[in-house]
């Protein structure tokens, strides 16, 4: 799933490609991609894109003259693919991964695609992005100007969850998902199962520094990369996530994995858990 670094890179890419251009049409091509009906997508026809904003993992295409926002969440298997031109024949709805097409007056535009059979990619056309419940409930952005070490400490105060779950909660902190929570915890040398309430003041500082460094470094790697190559760029920069069985680049230990019903986490025992492998949380007690 695209997280803060990739979505921010897409925002920057679209800022250079879309702003100032006129939208000719927006075509939904799967039955469930569009989550709103008022205003209709035809209200965007003839509107000029004035800005591209980001809310956590959400992209927000602002059509300033119309007062409308096209809010996009790419979910786990969705992606945005830029097109310099489109085929003359219109696409057939319900065929292949194509979910939505946006065409500009100059003939270019973008497709939203989603692989697999579980369709979670979501598009909302609204007059205010905070009309989208998932955006309205977002916590602060970890790269926001006001998000400092004390802000993180305040968010974590009273938390009874484990670190991995807390970092992934979009209502607590916006934009961090499965991959970068693994990366942040590896950089901080902390167990994903460590209870938040056990963190010392010094550990909160270490966690904050790891969060900012991990995310900003990923954005720098992604900056200027074409939209179609961002997924590959993300994977190439990851230290532990998705690398079970490989060698930790920091200490040389073997990266381990813990599986859940619909996801998994990766970590380094030497760097993060005192050399002790974590048990499967479905059958055993957590390592604290």
PDB file of C-alpha atoms in Angstrom:
ATOM      1  CA  UNK A   1       0.000   0.000   0.000  1.00  0.00           C
ATOM      2  CA  UNK A   2       1.334   3.484  -0.828  1.00  0.00           C
ATOM      3  CA  UNK A   3       2.200   5.363   2.374  1.00  0.00           C
ATOM      4  CA  UNK A   4       3.333   8.916   3.184  1.00  0.00           C
ATOM      5  CA  UNK A   5       6.528   8.888   1.052  1.00  0.00           C
ATOM      6  CA  UNK A   6       4.923   7.460  -2.092  1.00  0.00           C
ATOM      7  CA  UNK A   7       1.737   9.524  -1.826  1.00  0.00           C
ATOM      8  CA  UNK A   8       3.793  12.684  -1.233  1.00  0.00           C
ATOM      9  CA  UNK A   9       5.905  11.831  -4.290  1.00  0.00           C
ATOM     10  CA  UNK A  10       2.713  11.326  -6.312  1.00  0.00           C
ATOM     11  CA  UNK A  11       1.418  14.668  -5.024  1.00  0.00           C
ATOM     12  CA  UNK A  12       4.572  16.412  -6.196  1.00  0.00           C
ATOM     13  CA  UNK A  13       4.438  14.604  -9.551  1.00  0.00           C
ATOM     14  CA  UNK A  14       0.795  15.546 -10.132  1.00  0.00           C
ATOM     15  CA  UNK A  15       1.447  19.117  -9.030  1.00  0.00           C
ATOM     16  CA  UNK A  16       3.725  19.466 -12.039  1.00  0.00           C
ATOM     17  CA  UNK A  17       1.418  17.587 -14.405  1.00  0.00           C
ATOM     18  CA  UNK A  18      -2.116  18.678 -13.470  1.00  0.00           C
ATOM     19  CA  UNK A  19      -2.154  22.159 -11.961  1.00  0.00           C
ATOM     20  CA  UNK A  20      -3.472  24.749 -14.397  1.00  0.00           C
ATOM     21  CA  UNK A  21      -4.958  22.159 -16.743  1.00  0.00           C
ATOM     22  CA  UNK A  22      -8.619  21.690 -17.640  1.00  0.00           C
ATOM     23  CA  UNK A  23     -10.429  18.432 -16.904  1.00  0.00           C
ATOM     24  CA  UNK A  24     -12.445  17.151 -19.873  1.00  0.00           C
ATOM     25  CA  UNK A  25     -13.972  14.072 -18.285  1.00  0.00           C
ATOM     26  CA  UNK A  26     -13.642  11.604 -15.426  1.00  0.00           C
ATOM     27  CA  UNK A  27     -14.806   8.075 -16.208  1.00  0.00           C
ATOM     28  CA  UNK A  28     -15.460   5.491 -13.468  1.00  0.00           C
ATOM     29  CA  UNK A  29     -14.842   2.051 -14.938  1.00  0.00           C
ATOM     30  CA  UNK A  30     -15.648  -0.256 -12.019  1.00  0.00           C
ATOM     31  CA  UNK A  31     -18.910  -0.284 -10.145  1.00  0.00           C
ATOM     32  CA  UNK A  32     -17.462   0.314  -6.702  1.00  0.00           C
ATOM     33  CA  UNK A  33     -14.656   2.846  -7.255  1.00  0.00           C
ATOM     34  CA  UNK A  34     -16.827   5.970  -6.816  1.00  0.00           C
ATOM     35  CA  UNK A  35     -18.104   6.355  -3.257  1.00  0.00           C
ATOM     36  CA  UNK A  36     -20.167   9.528  -3.743  1.00  0.00           C
ATOM     37  CA  UNK A  37     -22.926  10.607  -6.135  1.00  0.00           C
ATOM     38  CA  UNK A  38     -23.553  14.269  -5.264  1.00  0.00           C
ATOM     39  CA  UNK A  39     -22.025  16.232  -6.888  1.00  0.00           C
ATOM     40  CA  UNK A  40     -21.752  14.015  -9.997  1.00  0.00           C
ATOM     41  CA  UNK A  41     -18.421  13.501 -11.735  1.00  0.00           C
ATOM     42  CA  UNK A  42     -19.723  15.532 -14.673  1.00  0.00           C
ATOM     43  CA  UNK A  43     -19.422  18.601 -12.415  1.00  0.00           C
ATOM     44  CA  UNK A  44     -15.647  18.390 -12.970  1.00  0.00           C
ATOM     45  CA  UNK A  45     -15.958  18.784 -16.740  1.00  0.00           C
ATOM     46  CA  UNK A  46     -14.420  22.101 -17.736  1.00  0.00           C
ATOM     47  CA  UNK A  47     -12.926  22.696 -14.283  1.00  0.00           C
ATOM     48  CA  UNK A  48      -9.282  23.708 -13.922  1.00  0.00           C
ATOM     49  CA  UNK A  49      -7.020  21.967 -11.414  1.00  0.00           C
ATOM     50  CA  UNK A  50      -5.721  24.547  -8.928  1.00  0.00           C
ATOM     51  CA  UNK A  51      -3.764  22.412  -6.426  1.00  0.00           C
ATOM     52  CA  UNK A  52      -2.792  18.888  -5.394  1.00  0.00           C
ATOM     53  CA  UNK A  53      -2.941  18.226  -1.678  1.00  0.00           C
ATOM     54  CA  UNK A  54      -2.282  15.232   0.552  1.00  0.00           C
ATOM     55  CA  UNK A  55      -4.102  14.041   3.668  1.00  0.00           C
ATOM     56  CA  UNK A  56      -2.201  11.079   5.100  1.00  0.00           C
ATOM     57  CA  UNK A  57      -2.440   8.407   2.385  1.00  0.00           C
ATOM     58  CA  UNK A  58      -5.134  10.352   0.490  1.00  0.00           C
ATOM     59  CA  UNK A  59      -4.523  12.418  -2.644  1.00  0.00           C
ATOM     60  CA  UNK A  60      -6.729  15.492  -3.083  1.00  0.00           C
ATOM     61  CA  UNK A  61      -7.078  16.984  -6.576  1.00  0.00           C
ATOM     62  CA  UNK A  62      -8.510  20.467  -6.090  1.00  0.00           C
ATOM     63  CA  UNK A  63     -10.555  22.012  -8.902  1.00  0.00           C
ATOM     64  CA  UNK A  64     -10.487  25.541  -7.525  1.00  0.00           C
ATOM     65  CA  UNK A  65     -12.907  27.220  -9.903  1.00  0.00           C
ATOM     66  CA  UNK A  66     -15.550  24.592  -9.145  1.00  0.00           C
ATOM     67  CA  UNK A  67     -14.900  24.328  -5.415  1.00  0.00           C
ATOM     68  CA  UNK A  68     -14.643  20.548  -5.761  1.00  0.00           C
ATOM     69  CA  UNK A  69     -12.127  18.016  -4.441  1.00  0.00           C
ATOM     70  CA  UNK A  70     -11.440  14.646  -6.051  1.00  0.00           C
ATOM     71  CA  UNK A  71     -10.151  12.612  -3.088  1.00  0.00           C
ATOM     72  CA  UNK A  72      -8.350   9.359  -3.939  1.00  0.00           C
ATOM     73  CA  UNK A  73      -7.234   6.495  -1.705  1.00  0.00           C
ATOM     74  CA  UNK A  74      -5.185   3.894  -3.570  1.00  0.00           C
ATOM     75  CA  UNK A  75      -5.692   1.168  -0.932  1.00  0.00           C
ATOM     76  CA  UNK A  76      -3.453  -1.900  -0.972  1.00  0.00           C
ATOM     77  CA  UNK A  77      -3.315  -2.734  -4.670  1.00  0.00           C
ATOM     78  CA  UNK A  78      -4.210   0.532  -6.377  1.00  0.00           C
ATOM     79  CA  UNK A  79      -1.942   2.807  -8.378  1.00  0.00           C
ATOM     80  CA  UNK A  80      -1.942   5.937 -10.513  1.00  0.00           C
ATOM     81  CA  UNK A  81      -0.565   5.692 -14.048  1.00  0.00           C
ATOM     82  CA  UNK A  82       0.115   8.834 -16.050  1.00  0.00           C
ATOM     83  CA  UNK A  83      -0.761   8.830 -19.761  1.00  0.00           C
ATOM     84  CA  UNK A  84       0.556  11.316 -22.313  1.00  0.00           C
ATOM     85  CA  UNK A  85      -2.283  10.250 -24.584  1.00  0.00           C
ATOM     86  CA  UNK A  86      -5.140   7.762 -24.593  1.00  0.00           C
ATOM     87  CA  UNK A  87      -6.357   5.274 -27.222  1.00  0.00           C
ATOM     88  CA  UNK A  88      -9.095   6.553 -29.482  1.00  0.00           C
ATOM     89  CA  UNK A  89     -11.464   3.765 -28.417  1.00  0.00           C
ATOM     90  CA  UNK A  90     -13.060   4.317 -24.988  1.00  0.00           C
ATOM     91  CA  UNK A  91     -12.194   1.748 -22.315  1.00  0.00           C
ATOM     92  CA  UNK A  92     -14.665  -1.012 -21.531  1.00  0.00           C
ATOM     93  CA  UNK A  93     -16.018  -0.861 -17.974  1.00  0.00           C
ATOM     94  CA  UNK A  94     -15.269  -3.850 -15.779  1.00  0.00           C
ATOM     95  CA  UNK A  95     -12.435  -5.178 -17.933  1.00  0.00           C
ATOM     96  CA  UNK A  96      -9.005  -5.624 -16.393  1.00  0.00           C
ATOM     97  CA  UNK A  97      -7.511  -3.540 -13.579  1.00  0.00           C
ATOM     98  CA  UNK A  98      -8.630  -0.136 -14.882  1.00  0.00           C
ATOM     99  CA  UNK A  99     -10.843   1.575 -12.281  1.00  0.00           C
ATOM    100  CA  UNK A 100     -11.070   5.256 -13.305  1.00  0.00           C
ATOM    101  CA  UNK A 101      -9.766   7.478 -16.112  1.00  0.00           C
ATOM    102  CA  UNK A 102      -9.243  11.244 -15.969  1.00  0.00           C
ATOM    103  CA  UNK A 103      -8.695  13.016 -19.288  1.00  0.00           C
ATOM    104  CA  UNK A 104      -7.403  16.570 -19.672  1.00  0.00           C
ATOM    105  CA  UNK A 105      -8.037  19.092 -22.445  1.00  0.00           C
ATOM    106  CA  UNK A 106      -4.502  18.602 -23.788  1.00  0.00           C
ATOM    107  CA  UNK A 107      -5.155  14.891 -24.312  1.00  0.00           C
ATOM    108  CA  UNK A 108      -3.095  13.630 -21.408  1.00  0.00           C
ATOM    109  CA  UNK A 109      -4.282  12.490 -17.975  1.00  0.00           C
ATOM    110  CA  UNK A 110      -4.138   9.504 -15.664  1.00  0.00           C
ATOM    111  CA  UNK A 111      -5.645   6.099 -15.010  1.00  0.00           C
ATOM    112  CA  UNK A 112      -6.318   4.603 -11.613  1.00  0.00           C
ATOM    113  CA  UNK A 113      -5.777   0.853 -11.613  1.00  0.00           C
ATOM    114  CA  UNK A 114      -6.262  -1.847  -9.017  1.00  0.00           C
ATOM    115  CA  UNK A 115      -4.896  -5.366  -9.200  1.00  0.00           C
ATOM    116  CA  UNK A 116      -6.494  -8.426  -7.658  1.00  0.00           C
ATOM    117  CA  UNK A 117     -10.066  -9.311  -6.819  1.00  0.00           C
ATOM    118  CA  UNK A 118     -10.414  -7.358  -3.566  1.00  0.00           C
ATOM    119  CA  UNK A 119     -11.420  -3.892  -4.723  1.00  0.00           C
ATOM    120  CA  UNK A 120     -10.794  -1.204  -2.097  1.00  0.00           C
ATOM    121  CA  UNK A 121      -9.577   1.727  -4.189  1.00  0.00           C
ATOM    122  CA  UNK A 122     -11.834   4.670  -3.300  1.00  0.00           C
ATOM    123  CA  UNK A 123     -12.674   7.938  -5.059  1.00  0.00           C
ATOM    124  CA  UNK A 124     -14.841  10.653  -3.511  1.00  0.00           C
ATOM    125  CA  UNK A 125     -15.976  13.863  -5.209  1.00  0.00           C
ATOM    126  CA  UNK A 126     -16.790  16.354  -2.459  1.00  0.00           C
ATOM    127  CA  UNK A 127     -16.978  20.079  -1.797  1.00  0.00           C
ATOM    128  CA  UNK A 128     -14.744  19.753   1.257  1.00  0.00           C
ATOM    129  CA  UNK A 129     -12.222  16.923   1.769  1.00  0.00           C
ATOM    130  CA  UNK A 130     -13.289  16.640   5.396  1.00  0.00           C
ATOM    131  CA  UNK A 131     -16.657  15.410   4.169  1.00  0.00           C
ATOM    132  CA  UNK A 132     -14.818  12.109   3.609  1.00  0.00           C
ATOM    133  CA  UNK A 133     -15.091  10.348   6.999  1.00  0.00           C
ATOM    134  CA  UNK A 134     -11.692   8.672   6.698  1.00  0.00           C
ATOM    135  CA  UNK A 135     -10.013  12.046   6.081  1.00  0.00           C
ATOM    136  CA  UNK A 136     -11.942  13.795   8.860  1.00  0.00           C
ATOM    137  CA  UNK A 137     -10.768  11.174  11.376  1.00  0.00           C
ATOM    138  CA  UNK A 138      -7.061  11.333  10.477  1.00  0.00           C
ATOM    139  CA  UNK A 139      -4.479  12.076  13.128  1.00  0.00           C
ATOM    140  CA  UNK A 140      -1.684  14.611  12.554  1.00  0.00           C
ATOM    141  CA  UNK A 141       0.751  14.239   9.680  1.00  0.00           C
ATOM    142  CA  UNK A 142       4.146  12.958  10.887  1.00  0.00           C
ATOM    143  CA  UNK A 143       5.875  15.368   8.483  1.00  0.00           C
ATOM    144  CA  UNK A 144       3.782  18.382   9.431  1.00  0.00           C
ATOM    145  CA  UNK A 145       5.512  21.501  10.735  1.00  0.00           C
ATOM    146  CA  UNK A 146       3.881  21.177  14.154  1.00  0.00           C
ATOM    147  CA  UNK A 147       4.667  17.499  14.597  1.00  0.00           C
ATOM    148  CA  UNK A 148       7.641  17.557  16.959  1.00  0.00           C
ATOM    149  CA  UNK A 149       8.893  15.178  19.620  1.00  0.00           C
ATOM    150  CA  UNK A 150       6.529  16.576  22.263  1.00  0.00           C
ATOM    151  CA  UNK A 151       3.562  16.201  19.898  1.00  0.00           C
ATOM    152  CA  UNK A 152       4.394  12.511  19.494  1.00  0.00           C
ATOM    153  CA  UNK A 153       4.739  12.099  23.255  1.00  0.00           C
ATOM    154  CA  UNK A 154       1.308  13.666  23.755  1.00  0.00           C
ATOM    155  CA  UNK A 155      -0.256  11.308  21.211  1.00  0.00           C
ATOM    156  CA  UNK A 156       1.280   8.250  22.865  1.00  0.00           C
ATOM    157  CA  UNK A 157       0.321   9.256  26.404  1.00  0.00           C
ATOM    158  CA  UNK A 158      -2.193   6.771  27.780  1.00  0.00           C
ATOM    159  CA  UNK A 159      -1.773   4.331  24.863  1.00  0.00           C
ATOM    160  CA  UNK A 160      -2.061   0.677  25.910  1.00  0.00           C
ATOM    161  CA  UNK A 161      -1.346  -0.880  22.536  1.00  0.00           C
ATOM    162  CA  UNK A 162       1.871  -2.232  21.121  1.00  0.00           C
ATOM    163  CA  UNK A 163       4.086  -0.009  19.000  1.00  0.00           C
ATOM    164  CA  UNK A 164       3.350  -1.660  15.665  1.00  0.00           C
ATOM    165  CA  UNK A 165      -0.413  -1.254  16.016  1.00  0.00           C
ATOM    166  CA  UNK A 166      -0.176   2.308  17.316  1.00  0.00           C
ATOM    167  CA  UNK A 167       2.033   3.496  14.448  1.00  0.00           C
ATOM    168  CA  UNK A 168      -0.363   2.029  11.864  1.00  0.00           C
ATOM    169  CA  UNK A 169      -3.477   3.640  13.346  1.00  0.00           C
ATOM    170  CA  UNK A 170      -4.481   6.422  10.946  1.00  0.00           C
ATOM    171  CA  UNK A 171      -6.541   8.099  13.664  1.00  0.00           C
ATOM    172  CA  UNK A 172      -3.410   8.456  15.770  1.00  0.00           C
ATOM    173  CA  UNK A 173      -0.823   9.364  13.106  1.00  0.00           C
ATOM    174  CA  UNK A 174      -1.756   9.797   9.446  1.00  0.00           C
ATOM    175  CA  UNK A 175       0.015   8.048   6.615  1.00  0.00           C
ATOM    176  CA  UNK A 176       2.190   5.321   8.190  1.00  0.00           C
ATOM    177  CA  UNK A 177       1.278   1.784   7.187  1.00  0.00           C
ATOM    178  CA  UNK A 178       2.657  -1.709   7.414  1.00  0.00           C
ATOM    179  CA  UNK A 179       5.912  -1.140   5.547  1.00  0.00           C
ATOM    180  CA  UNK A 180       7.136   2.068   7.129  1.00  0.00           C
ATOM    181  CA  UNK A 181       6.095   1.058  10.634  1.00  0.00           C
ATOM    182  CA  UNK A 182       8.481  -1.902  10.218  1.00  0.00           C
ATOM    183  CA  UNK A 183      11.183   0.426   8.903  1.00  0.00           C
ATOM    184  CA  UNK A 184      10.735   2.988  11.688  1.00  0.00           C
ATOM    185  CA  UNK A 185      10.894   0.347  14.418  1.00  0.00           C
ATOM    186  CA  UNK A 186      13.996  -1.188  12.870  1.00  0.00           C
ATOM    187  CA  UNK A 187      15.684   2.223  12.760  1.00  0.00           C
ATOM    188  CA  UNK A 188      14.643   2.849  16.375  1.00  0.00           C
ATOM    189  CA  UNK A 189      15.840  -0.657  17.420  1.00  0.00           C
ATOM    190  CA  UNK A 190      12.502  -1.412  19.077  1.00  0.00           C
ATOM    191  CA  UNK A 191      10.334  -4.513  19.117  1.00  0.00           C
ATOM    192  CA  UNK A 192       7.059  -4.165  17.216  1.00  0.00           C
ATOM    193  CA  UNK A 193       5.352  -5.799  20.215  1.00  0.00           C
ATOM    194  CA  UNK A 194       6.764  -3.374  22.807  1.00  0.00           C
ATOM    195  CA  UNK A 195       3.876  -1.794  24.764  1.00  0.00           C
ATOM    196  CA  UNK A 196       3.650   1.942  24.135  1.00  0.00           C
ATOM    197  CA  UNK A 197       3.127   2.684  27.823  1.00  0.00           C
ATOM    198  CA  UNK A 198       6.547   1.143  28.594  1.00  0.00           C
ATOM    199  CA  UNK A 199       8.404   3.735  26.512  1.00  0.00           C
ATOM    200  CA  UNK A 200      10.766   5.988  28.437  1.00  0.00           C
ATOM    201  CA  UNK A 201      11.223   9.661  27.579  1.00  0.00           C
ATOM    202  CA  UNK A 202      14.506   8.835  25.863  1.00  0.00           C
ATOM    203  CA  UNK A 203      12.865   6.067  23.839  1.00  0.00           C
ATOM    204  CA  UNK A 204      10.141   8.449  22.650  1.00  0.00           C
ATOM    205  CA  UNK A 205      12.888  10.755  21.412  1.00  0.00           C
ATOM    206  CA  UNK A 206      14.577   7.854  19.602  1.00  0.00           C
ATOM    207  CA  UNK A 207      11.249   6.799  18.062  1.00  0.00           C
ATOM    208  CA  UNK A 208      10.504  10.329  16.900  1.00  0.00           C
ATOM    209  CA  UNK A 209      13.935  10.722  15.305  1.00  0.00           C
ATOM    210  CA  UNK A 210      13.594   7.343  13.576  1.00  0.00           C
ATOM    211  CA  UNK A 211      10.152   8.304  12.248  1.00  0.00           C
ATOM    212  CA  UNK A 212      11.259  11.617  10.792  1.00  0.00           C
ATOM    213  CA  UNK A 213      14.510  10.240   9.357  1.00  0.00           C
ATOM    214  CA  UNK A 214      12.887   7.167   7.804  1.00  0.00           C
ATOM    215  CA  UNK A 215      10.049   9.079   6.167  1.00  0.00           C
ATOM    216  CA  UNK A 216      12.057  12.060   4.958  1.00  0.00           C
ATOM    217  CA  UNK A 217      14.766   9.798   3.525  1.00  0.00           C
ATOM    218  CA  UNK A 218      12.128   7.781   1.657  1.00  0.00           C
ATOM    219  CA  UNK A 219      10.621  10.970   0.227  1.00  0.00           C
ATOM    220  CA  UNK A 220      14.038  12.154  -0.949  1.00  0.00           C
ATOM    221  CA  UNK A 221      14.594   8.818  -2.702  1.00  0.00           C
ATOM    222  CA  UNK A 222      11.184   9.074  -4.363  1.00  0.00           C
ATOM    223  CA  UNK A 223      11.398  12.740  -5.350  1.00  0.00           C
ATOM    224  CA  UNK A 224      11.560  13.133  -9.111  1.00  0.00           C
ATOM    225  CA  UNK A 225      10.866   9.444  -9.776  1.00  0.00           C
ATOM    226  CA  UNK A 226       8.179   8.877 -12.395  1.00  0.00           C
ATOM    227  CA  UNK A 227       4.863   7.631 -11.034  1.00  0.00           C
ATOM    228  CA  UNK A 228       5.238   4.259 -12.723  1.00  0.00           C
ATOM    229  CA  UNK A 229       8.546   3.567 -10.956  1.00  0.00           C
ATOM    230  CA  UNK A 230       7.630   4.618  -7.418  1.00  0.00           C
ATOM    231  CA  UNK A 231       6.637   1.136  -6.258  1.00  0.00           C
ATOM    232  CA  UNK A 232       9.983  -0.285  -7.310  1.00  0.00           C
ATOM    233  CA  UNK A 233      11.790   2.631  -5.666  1.00  0.00           C
ATOM    234  CA  UNK A 234       9.941   2.011  -2.406  1.00  0.00           C
ATOM    235  CA  UNK A 235      10.864  -1.674  -2.356  1.00  0.00           C
ATOM    236  CA  UNK A 236      14.520  -1.017  -3.140  1.00  0.00           C
ATOM    237  CA  UNK A 237      14.874   1.338  -0.181  1.00  0.00           C
ATOM    238  CA  UNK A 238      13.339  -0.880   2.499  1.00  0.00           C
ATOM    239  CA  UNK A 239      15.718  -2.363   5.082  1.00  0.00           C
ATOM    240  CA  UNK A 240      13.537  -5.088   6.642  1.00  0.00           C
ATOM    241  CA  UNK A 241       9.955  -4.940   5.358  1.00  0.00           C
ATOM    242  CA  UNK A 242       9.301  -7.639   2.781  1.00  0.00           C
ATOM    243  CA  UNK A 243      12.815  -9.054   3.288  1.00  0.00           C
ATOM    244  CA  UNK A 244      12.220 -12.080   5.531  1.00  0.00           C
ATOM    245  CA  UNK A 245      15.081 -14.554   5.187  1.00  0.00           C
ATOM    246  CA  UNK A 246      17.499 -11.914   3.933  1.00  0.00           C
ATOM    247  CA  UNK A 247      20.422 -10.447   5.845  1.00  0.00           C
ATOM    248  CA  UNK A 248      19.904  -7.373   8.010  1.00  0.00           C
ATOM    249  CA  UNK A 249      21.970  -4.564   6.442  1.00  0.00           C
ATOM    250  CA  UNK A 250      22.856  -3.231   9.903  1.00  0.00           C
ATOM    251  CA  UNK A 251      24.006  -6.289  11.862  1.00  0.00           C
ATOM    252  CA  UNK A 252      23.991  -9.256   9.490  1.00  0.00           C
ATOM    253  CA  UNK A 253      21.362 -11.302  11.348  1.00  0.00           C
ATOM    254  CA  UNK A 254      18.551 -12.983   9.413  1.00  0.00           C
ATOM    255  CA  UNK A 255      15.399 -10.908   9.083  1.00  0.00           C
ATOM    256  CA  UNK A 256      12.379 -12.693  10.560  1.00  0.00           C
ATOM    257  CA  UNK A 257       8.637 -12.403   9.952  1.00  0.00           C
ATOM    258  CA  UNK A 258       5.445 -12.743  11.978  1.00  0.00           C
ATOM    259  CA  UNK A 259       2.278 -13.518  10.024  1.00  0.00           C
ATOM    260  CA  UNK A 260      -1.264 -12.366  10.752  1.00  0.00           C
ATOM    261  CA  UNK A 261      -4.597 -13.071   9.085  1.00  0.00           C
ATOM    262  CA  UNK A 262      -4.163 -10.489   6.322  1.00  0.00           C
ATOM    263  CA  UNK A 263      -0.645  -9.079   6.734  1.00  0.00           C
ATOM    264  CA  UNK A 264       2.790  -9.729   8.171  1.00  0.00           C
ATOM    265  CA  UNK A 265       5.579  -7.783   9.830  1.00  0.00           C
ATOM    266  CA  UNK A 266       9.330  -8.114   9.447  1.00  0.00           C
ATOM    267  CA  UNK A 267      12.050  -7.313  11.968  1.00  0.00           C
ATOM    268  CA  UNK A 268      15.646  -8.068  12.935  1.00  0.00           C
ATOM    269  CA  UNK A 269      16.058 -10.051  16.180  1.00  0.00           C
ATOM    270  CA  UNK A 270      19.523  -8.701  16.920  1.00  0.00           C
ATOM    271  CA  UNK A 271      18.623  -5.054  16.274  1.00  0.00           C
ATOM    272  CA  UNK A 272      15.160  -5.065  17.824  1.00  0.00           C
ATOM    273  CA  UNK A 273      14.433  -7.905  20.243  1.00  0.00           C
ATOM    274  CA  UNK A 274      17.683  -8.698  22.025  1.00  0.00           C
ATOM    275  CA  UNK A 275      18.377 -11.612  19.687  1.00  0.00           C
ATOM    276  CA  UNK A 276      15.159 -13.427  20.574  1.00  0.00           C
ATOM    277  CA  UNK A 277      12.814 -14.364  17.696  1.00  0.00           C
ATOM    278  CA  UNK A 278       9.216 -13.259  18.167  1.00  0.00           C
ATOM    279  CA  UNK A 279       6.550 -15.927  18.480  1.00  0.00           C
ATOM    280  CA  UNK A 280       3.520 -16.048  16.226  1.00  0.00           C
ATOM    281  CA  UNK A 281       1.035 -13.801  17.999  1.00  0.00           C
ATOM    282  CA  UNK A 282      -1.887 -16.071  17.092  1.00  0.00           C
ATOM    283  CA  UNK A 283      -0.608 -18.920  19.273  1.00  0.00           C
ATOM    284  CA  UNK A 284       1.956 -17.554  21.688  1.00  0.00           C
ATOM    285  CA  UNK A 285       2.547 -14.741  24.116  1.00  0.00           C
ATOM    286  CA  UNK A 286       4.132 -11.521  22.890  1.00  0.00           C
ATOM    287  CA  UNK A 287       7.696 -10.609  23.529  1.00  0.00           C
ATOM    288  CA  UNK A 288       7.687  -7.536  25.760  1.00  0.00           C
TER     289      UNK A 288
END
